[in-house]
Short mmCIF file of C-alpha atoms in Angstrom, two decimals:
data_model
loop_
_atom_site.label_atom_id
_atom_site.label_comp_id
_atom_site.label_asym_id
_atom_site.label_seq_id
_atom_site.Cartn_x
_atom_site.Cartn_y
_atom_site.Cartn_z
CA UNK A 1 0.00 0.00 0.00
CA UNK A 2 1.55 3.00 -0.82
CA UNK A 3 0.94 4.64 2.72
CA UNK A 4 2.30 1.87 4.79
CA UNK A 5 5.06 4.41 6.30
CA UNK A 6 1.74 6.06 8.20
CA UNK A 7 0.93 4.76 11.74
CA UNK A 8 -3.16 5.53 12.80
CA UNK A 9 -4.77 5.37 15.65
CA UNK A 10 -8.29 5.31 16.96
CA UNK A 11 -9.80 7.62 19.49
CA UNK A 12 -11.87 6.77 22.16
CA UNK A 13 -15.05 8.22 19.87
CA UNK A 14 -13.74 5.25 16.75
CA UNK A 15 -12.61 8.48 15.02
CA UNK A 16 -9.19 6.74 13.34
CA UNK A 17 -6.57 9.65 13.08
CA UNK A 18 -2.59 9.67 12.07
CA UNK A 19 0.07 9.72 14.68
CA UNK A 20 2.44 12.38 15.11
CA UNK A 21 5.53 11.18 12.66
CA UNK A 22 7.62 12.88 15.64
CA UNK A 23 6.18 12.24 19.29
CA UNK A 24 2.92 10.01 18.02
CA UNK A 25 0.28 11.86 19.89
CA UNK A 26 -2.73 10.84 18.11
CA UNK A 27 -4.11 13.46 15.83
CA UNK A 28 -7.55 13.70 13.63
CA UNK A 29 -6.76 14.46 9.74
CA UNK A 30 -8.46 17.74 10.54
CA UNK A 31 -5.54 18.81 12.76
CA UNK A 32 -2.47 16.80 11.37
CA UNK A 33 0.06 19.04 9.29
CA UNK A 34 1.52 17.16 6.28
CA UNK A 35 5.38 17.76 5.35
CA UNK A 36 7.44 15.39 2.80
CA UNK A 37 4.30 12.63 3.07
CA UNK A 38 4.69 12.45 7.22
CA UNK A 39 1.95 13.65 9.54
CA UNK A 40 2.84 16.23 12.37
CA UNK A 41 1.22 17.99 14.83
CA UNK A 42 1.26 21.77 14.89
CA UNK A 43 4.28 22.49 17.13
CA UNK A 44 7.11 19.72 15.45
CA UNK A 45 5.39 21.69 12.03
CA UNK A 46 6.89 24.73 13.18
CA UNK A 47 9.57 22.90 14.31
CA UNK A 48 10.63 21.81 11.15
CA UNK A 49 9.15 24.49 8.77
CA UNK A 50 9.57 27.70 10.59
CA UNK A 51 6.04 28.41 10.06
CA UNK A 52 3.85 30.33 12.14
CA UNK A 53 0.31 31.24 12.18
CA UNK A 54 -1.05 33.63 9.48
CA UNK A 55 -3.62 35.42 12.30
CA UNK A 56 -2.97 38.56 13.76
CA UNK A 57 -5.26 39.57 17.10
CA UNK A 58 -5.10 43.59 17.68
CA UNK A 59 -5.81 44.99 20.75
CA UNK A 60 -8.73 47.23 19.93
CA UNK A 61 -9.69 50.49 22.24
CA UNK A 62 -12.94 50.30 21.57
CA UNK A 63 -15.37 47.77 20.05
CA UNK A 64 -17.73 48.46 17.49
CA UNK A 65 -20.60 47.13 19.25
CA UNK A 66 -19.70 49.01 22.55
CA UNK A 67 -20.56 52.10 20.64
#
């Protein structure tokens, strides 16, 4: 099979999920990272990658709704 390299688990719900390539928490496919056809989970991702998140939270004086 041609992703034998990938190791999955199953959470307590039956929700089956890959492993961390690094540390092998178990993740969901909704929250794994792919890099170079491994699985990771967000922090080894930036580990590897240098990536960081493309949000930006602002510190507003006053909110719109406030008004």
């Amino acid at each position: 099979m041609p992703h034998d390299h990938i190791q999955l688990a199953q959470s307590p719900s039956g929700e089956i999920g890959p492993r961390c390539h690094a540390c092998g928490i178990r993740l969901t496919f909704g929250n794994a990272m792919v890099l170079n056809k491994y699985y990771y989970c967000w922090e080894h991702y930036v580990e590897k990658t240098g990536a960081d998140t493309a949000t930006v939270v602002g510190d507003t004086v006053e909110r719109f709704y406030q008004k």
